[in-house]
mmCIF file of C-alpha atoms and ligand atoms in Angstrom:
data_model
loop_
_atom_site.group_PDB
_atom_site.id
_atom_site.type_symbol
_atom_site.label_atom_id
_atom_site.label_comp_id
_atom_site.label_asym_id
_atom_site.label_seq_id
_atom_site.Cartn_x
_atom_site.Cartn_y
_atom_site.Cartn_z
ATOM 1 C CA UNK A 1 4.808 13.841 61.181
ATOM 2 C CA UNK A 2 7.703 11.809 59.823
ATOM 3 C CA UNK A 3 7.285 8.146 59.166
ATOM 4 C CA UNK A 4 10.789 7.337 58.304
ATOM 5 C CA UNK A 5 12.748 5.224 60.856
ATOM 6 C CA UNK A 6 15.383 6.383 63.392
ATOM 7 C CA UNK A 7 18.957 5.018 62.594
ATOM 8 C CA UNK A 8 21.021 3.591 65.589
ATOM 9 C CA UNK A 9 24.685 2.667 65.322
ATOM 10 C CA UNK A 10 27.045 1.031 67.553
ATOM 11 C CA UNK A 11 30.366 -0.866 67.472
ATOM 12 C CA UNK A 12 28.322 -4.086 68.149
ATOM 13 C CA UNK A 13 25.376 -5.142 70.216
ATOM 14 C CA UNK A 14 25.784 -2.468 72.911
ATOM 15 C CA UNK A 15 23.450 -0.003 71.193
ATOM 16 C CA UNK A 16 20.664 -2.567 71.798
ATOM 17 C CA UNK A 17 20.490 -1.260 75.373
ATOM 18 C CA UNK A 18 19.414 2.130 73.939
ATOM 19 C CA UNK A 19 16.929 0.391 71.575
ATOM 20 C CA UNK A 20 15.415 -1.521 74.331
ATOM 21 C CA UNK A 21 14.711 1.860 76.055
ATOM 22 C CA UNK A 22 13.445 3.279 72.774
ATOM 23 C CA UNK A 23 10.891 0.470 72.238
ATOM 24 C CA UNK A 24 9.640 1.061 75.980
ATOM 25 C CA UNK A 25 9.464 4.986 75.875
ATOM 26 C CA UNK A 26 8.473 5.528 72.051
ATOM 27 C CA UNK A 27 7.021 2.237 70.858
ATOM 28 C CA UNK A 28 5.516 3.872 67.727
ATOM 29 C CA UNK A 29 8.896 4.675 66.320
ATOM 30 C CA UNK A 30 10.622 2.519 63.656
ATOM 31 C CA UNK A 31 14.249 1.344 64.105
ATOM 32 C CA UNK A 32 17.326 0.695 61.589
ATOM 33 C CA UNK A 33 20.151 -0.523 63.582
ATOM 34 C CA UNK A 34 23.913 -1.066 62.360
ATOM 35 C CA UNK A 35 26.317 -2.866 64.757
ATOM 36 C CA UNK A 36 29.823 -3.265 63.584
ATOM 37 C CA UNK A 37 30.586 -6.390 65.543
ATOM 38 C CA UNK A 38 33.242 -7.536 63.183
ATOM 39 C CA UNK A 39 35.394 -4.682 64.158
ATOM 40 C CA UNK A 40 34.418 -4.565 67.855
ATOM 41 C CA UNK A 41 35.529 -3.401 70.176
ATOM 42 C CA UNK A 42 36.151 0.173 69.152
ATOM 43 C CA UNK A 43 37.444 1.218 72.665
ATOM 44 C CA UNK A 44 41.168 0.384 72.155
ATOM 45 C CA UNK A 45 41.509 1.623 68.504
ATOM 46 C CA UNK A 46 43.054 4.882 67.506
ATOM 47 C CA UNK A 47 40.777 7.896 67.215
ATOM 48 C CA UNK A 48 41.293 8.187 63.473
ATOM 49 C CA UNK A 49 40.159 4.520 62.844
ATOM 50 C CA UNK A 50 37.031 5.065 65.186
ATOM 51 C CA UNK A 51 36.186 7.952 63.163
ATOM 52 C CA UNK A 52 36.612 6.464 59.764
ATOM 53 C CA UNK A 53 34.372 3.261 61.040
ATOM 54 C CA UNK A 54 31.630 5.576 62.476
ATOM 55 C CA UNK A 55 31.410 7.561 59.280
ATOM 56 C CA UNK A 56 31.030 4.191 57.397
ATOM 57 C CA UNK A 57 28.179 3.310 59.832
ATOM 58 C CA UNK A 58 26.622 6.665 59.272
ATOM 59 C CA UNK A 59 26.881 6.557 55.518
ATOM 60 C CA UNK A 60 24.982 3.170 55.816
ATOM 61 C CA UNK A 61 22.184 4.442 57.714
ATOM 62 C CA UNK A 62 21.842 7.493 55.448
ATOM 63 C CA UNK A 63 21.208 4.937 52.596
ATOM 64 C CA UNK A 64 18.083 3.724 54.615
ATOM 65 C CA UNK A 65 16.636 7.262 54.596
ATOM 66 C CA UNK A 66 16.566 7.646 58.459
ATOM 67 C CA UNK A 67 15.172 10.974 59.868
ATOM 68 C CA UNK A 68 17.522 11.086 62.852
ATOM 69 C CA UNK A 69 20.768 9.267 63.985
ATOM 70 C CA UNK A 70 21.641 8.228 67.335
ATOM 71 C CA UNK A 71 25.227 7.502 67.864
ATOM 72 C CA UNK A 72 24.479 4.618 70.405
ATOM 73 C CA UNK A 73 28.078 4.238 71.269
ATOM 74 C CA UNK A 74 30.063 6.299 73.854
ATOM 75 C CA UNK A 75 33.335 5.831 72.317
ATOM 76 C CA UNK A 76 32.232 7.160 68.857
ATOM 77 C CA UNK A 77 30.214 9.861 70.651
ATOM 78 C CA UNK A 78 33.403 10.898 72.122
ATOM 79 C CA UNK A 79 35.506 10.950 68.987
ATOM 80 C CA UNK A 80 33.288 12.151 66.361
ATOM 81 C CA UNK A 81 29.826 13.167 67.378
ATOM 82 C CA UNK A 82 30.399 16.857 67.167
ATOM 83 C CA UNK A 83 31.726 16.545 63.498
ATOM 84 C CA UNK A 84 28.797 14.362 62.245
ATOM 85 C CA UNK A 85 26.282 16.650 63.888
ATOM 86 C CA UNK A 86 27.908 19.569 62.145
ATOM 87 C CA UNK A 87 27.893 17.887 58.709
ATOM 88 C CA UNK A 88 24.298 16.308 58.525
ATOM 89 C CA UNK A 89 21.202 18.182 58.027
ATOM 90 C CA UNK A 90 19.193 15.622 60.135
ATOM 91 C CA UNK A 91 19.253 15.631 64.005
ATOM 92 C CA UNK A 92 22.254 13.582 65.445
ATOM 93 C CA UNK A 93 22.252 12.444 69.039
ATOM 94 C CA UNK A 94 25.164 11.177 71.131
ATOM 95 C CA UNK A 95 24.875 9.226 74.590
ATOM 96 C CA UNK A 96 27.378 11.458 76.580
ATOM 97 C CA UNK A 97 25.699 14.585 77.466
ATOM 98 C CA UNK A 98 22.453 12.981 78.652
ATOM 99 C CA UNK A 99 24.416 10.591 80.909
ATOM 100 C CA UNK A 100 26.464 13.472 82.307
ATOM 101 C CA UNK A 101 23.193 15.524 83.204
ATOM 102 C CA UNK A 102 21.533 12.602 84.864
ATOM 103 C CA UNK A 103 24.560 11.798 86.991
ATOM 104 C CA UNK A 104 24.772 15.335 88.185
ATOM 105 C CA UNK A 105 20.976 15.018 88.952
ATOM 106 C CA UNK A 106 21.447 11.829 91.009
ATOM 107 C CA UNK A 107 24.587 12.384 92.905
ATOM 108 C CA UNK A 108 24.203 13.514 96.734
ATOM 109 C CA UNK A 109 27.785 13.561 97.659
ATOM 110 C CA UNK A 110 29.084 15.052 94.299
ATOM 111 C CA UNK A 111 31.229 11.949 93.703
ATOM 112 C CA UNK A 112 30.654 10.566 90.224
ATOM 113 C CA UNK A 113 32.285 7.386 88.862
ATOM 114 C CA UNK A 114 32.555 6.723 85.072
ATOM 115 C CA UNK A 115 33.266 3.591 83.598
ATOM 116 C CA UNK A 116 33.940 3.133 79.917
ATOM 117 C CA UNK A 117 36.301 2.103 77.123
ATOM 118 C CA UNK A 118 39.925 3.055 76.810
ATOM 119 C CA UNK A 119 39.124 5.596 74.396
ATOM 120 C CA UNK A 120 36.075 7.198 76.239
ATOM 121 C CA UNK A 121 38.217 7.466 79.352
ATOM 122 C CA UNK A 122 41.286 8.730 77.591
ATOM 123 C CA UNK A 123 39.197 11.638 76.183
ATOM 124 C CA UNK A 124 38.066 12.592 79.702
ATOM 125 C CA UNK A 125 34.963 13.731 77.858
ATOM 126 C CA UNK A 126 32.510 12.933 80.884
ATOM 127 C CA UNK A 127 34.620 14.923 83.278
ATOM 128 C CA UNK A 128 34.640 17.921 80.742
ATOM 129 C CA UNK A 129 30.783 17.741 80.214
ATOM 130 C CA UNK A 130 30.020 17.258 83.926
ATOM 131 C CA UNK A 131 32.283 19.961 85.127
ATOM 132 C CA UNK A 132 31.094 22.331 82.494
ATOM 133 C CA UNK A 133 27.724 21.948 84.034
ATOM 134 C CA UNK A 134 28.665 21.726 87.699
ATOM 135 C CA UNK A 135 32.301 22.505 88.505
ATOM 136 C CA UNK A 136 32.424 21.159 91.989
ATOM 137 C CA UNK A 137 31.577 17.647 90.811
ATOM 138 C CA UNK A 138 34.422 15.101 91.505
ATOM 139 C CA UNK A 139 34.716 12.660 88.633
ATOM 140 C CA UNK A 140 36.740 9.481 88.865
ATOM 141 C CA UNK A 141 37.117 7.608 85.584
ATOM 142 C CA UNK A 142 38.145 4.019 85.147
ATOM 143 C CA UNK A 143 38.713 2.132 81.846
ATOM 144 C CA UNK A 144 37.068 -1.359 81.659
ATOM 145 C CA UNK A 145 38.633 -2.876 78.424
ATOM 146 C CA UNK A 146 37.463 -6.350 79.291
ATOM 147 C CA UNK A 147 33.839 -5.665 79.541
ATOM 148 C CA UNK A 148 32.766 -4.969 75.896
ATOM 149 C CA UNK A 149 34.297 -8.073 74.556
ATOM 150 C CA UNK A 150 32.510 -10.273 77.105
ATOM 151 C CA UNK A 151 29.223 -8.780 76.235
ATOM 152 C CA UNK A 152 29.900 -9.194 72.433
ATOM 153 C CA UNK A 153 30.613 -12.939 73.080
ATOM 154 C CA UNK A 154 27.103 -13.159 75.042
ATOM 155 C CA UNK A 155 28.801 -14.007 78.353
ATOM 156 C CA UNK A 156 26.391 -11.918 80.374
ATOM 157 C CA UNK A 157 26.364 -13.879 83.477
ATOM 158 C CA UNK A 158 29.266 -16.218 83.351
ATOM 159 C CA UNK A 159 31.735 -16.920 86.171
ATOM 160 C CA UNK A 160 34.398 -15.289 84.129
ATOM 161 C CA UNK A 161 32.358 -12.190 83.771
ATOM 162 C CA UNK A 162 31.602 -11.969 87.369
ATOM 163 C CA UNK A 163 35.244 -12.320 88.289
ATOM 164 C CA UNK A 164 36.419 -9.658 85.729
ATOM 165 C CA UNK A 165 33.856 -7.221 86.790
ATOM 166 C CA UNK A 166 34.734 -7.789 90.454
ATOM 167 C CA UNK A 167 38.362 -7.275 89.843
ATOM 168 C CA UNK A 168 38.034 -4.248 87.585
ATOM 169 C CA UNK A 169 35.825 -2.280 89.835
ATOM 170 C CA UNK A 170 37.518 -2.744 93.146
ATOM 171 C CA UNK A 171 39.200 0.529 92.982
ATOM 172 C CA UNK A 172 35.883 2.377 92.563
ATOM 173 C CA UNK A 173 34.095 0.696 95.445
ATOM 174 C CA UNK A 174 33.241 2.976 98.327
ATOM 175 C CA UNK A 175 34.570 6.009 96.348
ATOM 176 C CA UNK A 176 31.395 7.137 94.317
ATOM 177 C CA UNK A 177 27.703 7.252 94.958
ATOM 178 C CA UNK A 178 26.832 7.420 91.330
ATOM 179 C CA UNK A 179 28.492 5.511 88.524
ATOM 180 C CA UNK A 180 27.924 6.297 84.829
ATOM 181 C CA UNK A 181 27.891 3.247 82.654
ATOM 182 C CA UNK A 182 29.642 5.186 79.941
ATOM 183 C CA UNK A 183 29.516 2.436 77.463
ATOM 184 C CA UNK A 184 26.238 1.101 75.827
ATOM 185 C CA UNK A 185 27.537 -2.399 76.379
ATOM 186 C CA UNK A 186 27.612 -2.208 80.124
ATOM 187 C CA UNK A 187 23.848 -2.091 81.024
ATOM 188 C CA UNK A 188 23.865 -5.763 79.801
ATOM 189 C CA UNK A 189 26.101 -6.374 82.958
ATOM 190 C CA UNK A 190 24.102 -4.103 85.217
ATOM 191 C CA UNK A 191 23.186 -6.801 87.928
ATOM 192 C CA UNK A 192 26.793 -7.733 88.230
ATOM 193 C CA UNK A 193 27.998 -4.156 88.453
ATOM 194 C CA UNK A 194 25.305 -3.343 90.951
ATOM 195 C CA UNK A 195 26.225 -6.257 93.099
ATOM 196 C CA UNK A 196 29.987 -5.309 92.984
ATOM 197 C CA UNK A 197 29.267 -1.501 93.736
ATOM 198 C CA UNK A 198 26.726 -2.222 96.305
ATOM 199 C CA UNK A 199 22.948 -1.339 96.457
ATOM 200 C CA UNK A 200 23.692 2.471 97.675
ATOM 201 C CA UNK A 201 25.390 3.332 94.386
ATOM 202 C CA UNK A 202 23.206 4.617 91.625
ATOM 203 C CA UNK A 203 23.863 3.182 88.083
ATOM 204 C CA UNK A 204 23.296 5.792 85.416
ATOM 205 C CA UNK A 205 22.565 4.075 81.943
ATOM 206 C CA UNK A 206 23.583 6.831 79.642
ATOM 207 C CA UNK A 207 21.934 5.148 76.643
ATOM 208 C CA UNK A 208 18.440 5.040 78.348
ATOM 209 C CA UNK A 209 18.922 8.789 79.289
ATOM 210 C CA UNK A 210 19.421 9.497 75.835
ATOM 211 C CA UNK A 211 15.974 8.221 74.753
ATOM 212 C CA UNK A 212 14.314 11.176 76.668
ATOM 213 C CA UNK A 213 16.389 13.463 74.447
ATOM 214 C CA UNK A 214 15.414 11.610 71.315
ATOM 215 C CA UNK A 215 11.766 12.220 72.423
ATOM 216 C CA UNK A 216 12.163 15.920 73.086
ATOM 217 C CA UNK A 217 13.941 16.329 69.721
ATOM 218 C CA UNK A 218 11.073 14.421 67.858
ATOM 219 C CA UNK A 219 8.749 16.801 69.249
ATOM 220 C CA UNK A 220 10.722 19.888 68.845
ATOM 221 C CA UNK A 221 11.075 19.286 64.835
ATOM 222 C CA UNK A 222 7.488 17.657 64.823
ATOM 223 C CA UNK A 223 8.949 14.396 63.347
ATOM 224 C CA UNK A 224 7.109 11.831 65.310
ATOM 225 C CA UNK A 225 5.763 8.838 63.515
ATOM 226 C CA UNK A 226 2.036 9.030 63.100
ATOM 227 C CA UNK A 227 0.372 6.365 65.274
ATOM 228 C CA UNK A 228 -1.425 4.638 62.579
ATOM 229 C CA UNK A 229 -2.058 0.921 62.305
ATOM 230 C CA UNK A 230 0.682 0.480 59.877
ATOM 231 C CA UNK A 231 3.113 -2.354 61.137
ATOM 232 C CA UNK A 232 6.573 -1.311 62.274
ATOM 233 C CA UNK A 233 9.331 -3.031 60.447
ATOM 234 C CA UNK A 234 12.480 -2.763 62.562
ATOM 235 C CA UNK A 235 15.587 -3.699 60.720
ATOM 236 C CA UNK A 236 18.905 -4.892 62.349
ATOM 237 C CA UNK A 237 22.154 -5.228 60.494
ATOM 238 C CA UNK A 238 25.473 -6.632 61.743
ATOM 239 C CA UNK A 239 28.983 -6.760 60.087
ATOM 240 C CA UNK A 240 29.543 -10.076 61.898
ATOM 241 C CA UNK A 241 27.360 -13.115 62.564
ATOM 242 C CA UNK A 242 23.685 -12.387 62.229
ATOM 243 C CA UNK A 243 22.778 -15.483 64.442
ATOM 244 C CA UNK A 244 24.925 -14.264 67.349
ATOM 245 C CA UNK A 245 23.429 -10.786 67.131
ATOM 246 C CA UNK A 246 20.020 -12.226 67.057
ATOM 247 C CA UNK A 247 20.718 -14.461 70.100
ATOM 248 C CA UNK A 248 21.748 -11.393 71.984
ATOM 249 C CA UNK A 249 18.883 -9.296 70.853
ATOM 250 C CA UNK A 250 16.488 -11.949 71.630
ATOM 251 C CA UNK A 251 17.456 -11.938 75.313
ATOM 252 C CA UNK A 252 17.763 -8.333 75.471
ATOM 253 C CA UNK A 253 14.863 -7.107 73.579
ATOM 254 C CA UNK A 254 12.739 -10.033 74.511
ATOM 255 C CA UNK A 255 11.586 -10.533 71.038
ATOM 256 C CA UNK A 256 12.788 -12.141 67.796
ATOM 257 C CA UNK A 257 14.173 -9.685 65.460
ATOM 258 C CA UNK A 258 15.117 -10.001 61.676
ATOM 259 C CA UNK A 259 18.951 -9.623 61.390
ATOM 260 C CA UNK A 260 20.999 -9.310 58.245
ATOM 261 C CA UNK A 261 24.692 -9.591 57.679
ATOM 262 C CA UNK A 262 26.225 -6.685 55.749
ATOM 263 C CA UNK A 263 29.827 -5.693 54.650
ATOM 264 C CA UNK A 264 30.740 -2.150 54.756
HETATM 265 N N1 DGL B 301 29.340 0.324 73.029
HETATM 266 C C1 DGL B 301 30.471 1.188 72.930
HETATM 267 C C2 DGL B 301 30.449 2.379 73.730
HETATM 268 O O1 DGL B 301 29.458 2.691 74.258
HETATM 269 C C3 DGL B 301 31.840 0.728 72.771
HETATM 270 C C4 DGL B 301 32.398 -0.775 73.018
HETATM 271 C C5 DGL B 301 33.445 -0.937 72.306
HETATM 272 O O2 DGL B 301 33.413 -1.274 71.136
HETATM 273 O O3 DGL B 301 34.593 -0.871 72.696
HETATM 274 O O4 DGL B 301 31.492 2.864 74.100
#
């Protein structure tokens, strides 16, 4: 047993899609979350900058005495997960491997699409991970640089968002039977993405998939939180406006959460 919280980080609010799934699958676990909305999006930034920012978020979480870190951001996972995992002596999970395995399981035609930030797509990490497991898979990747800023500004269902999603995904429609939402911000746009891709396309939420791995690791290291009656105190931190973060969190987590502004 280990009653310390699990730490989550993202460039902004996207990691909430992982937290939502954690609250559903592992409701006894306590959460510390840091979102770097002041510097989001990370996707168009150079790798070195993403690396520096991500380490700052990791160091912040370490000051909160977390028992595990979840890099709830594909972009940060693509750039720096291996390095962080090597350096820390607590388990560190990324979101890419779980999404890649789930897509292989889901596809029938062997045609997988990946949408993500410019950095995630440039790294080609999903193709590498998928083809390392299953070399015959066909993987088509597409960068969607406009999606994360729309989510950060809480435009989850605006007509502008619908137009942007429609226009961006045109080249993928009819090409794939499984689409990896390779950015944790994108599940917030899932209904629109599903509508554009068509009901036959299976959408893989890489963050949600990663919660299954969190559960496996908690069991493996025997660090689950005890199921006593002690109240959970989830804590959320943002480098930008606490109110904007809380507004999105309220919709997405269906509850009011305490959000504190921090400067890193
Ligand atoms: N949520 C992040 C991801 O999964 C990144 C969005 C961004 O900051 O560009 O890649």
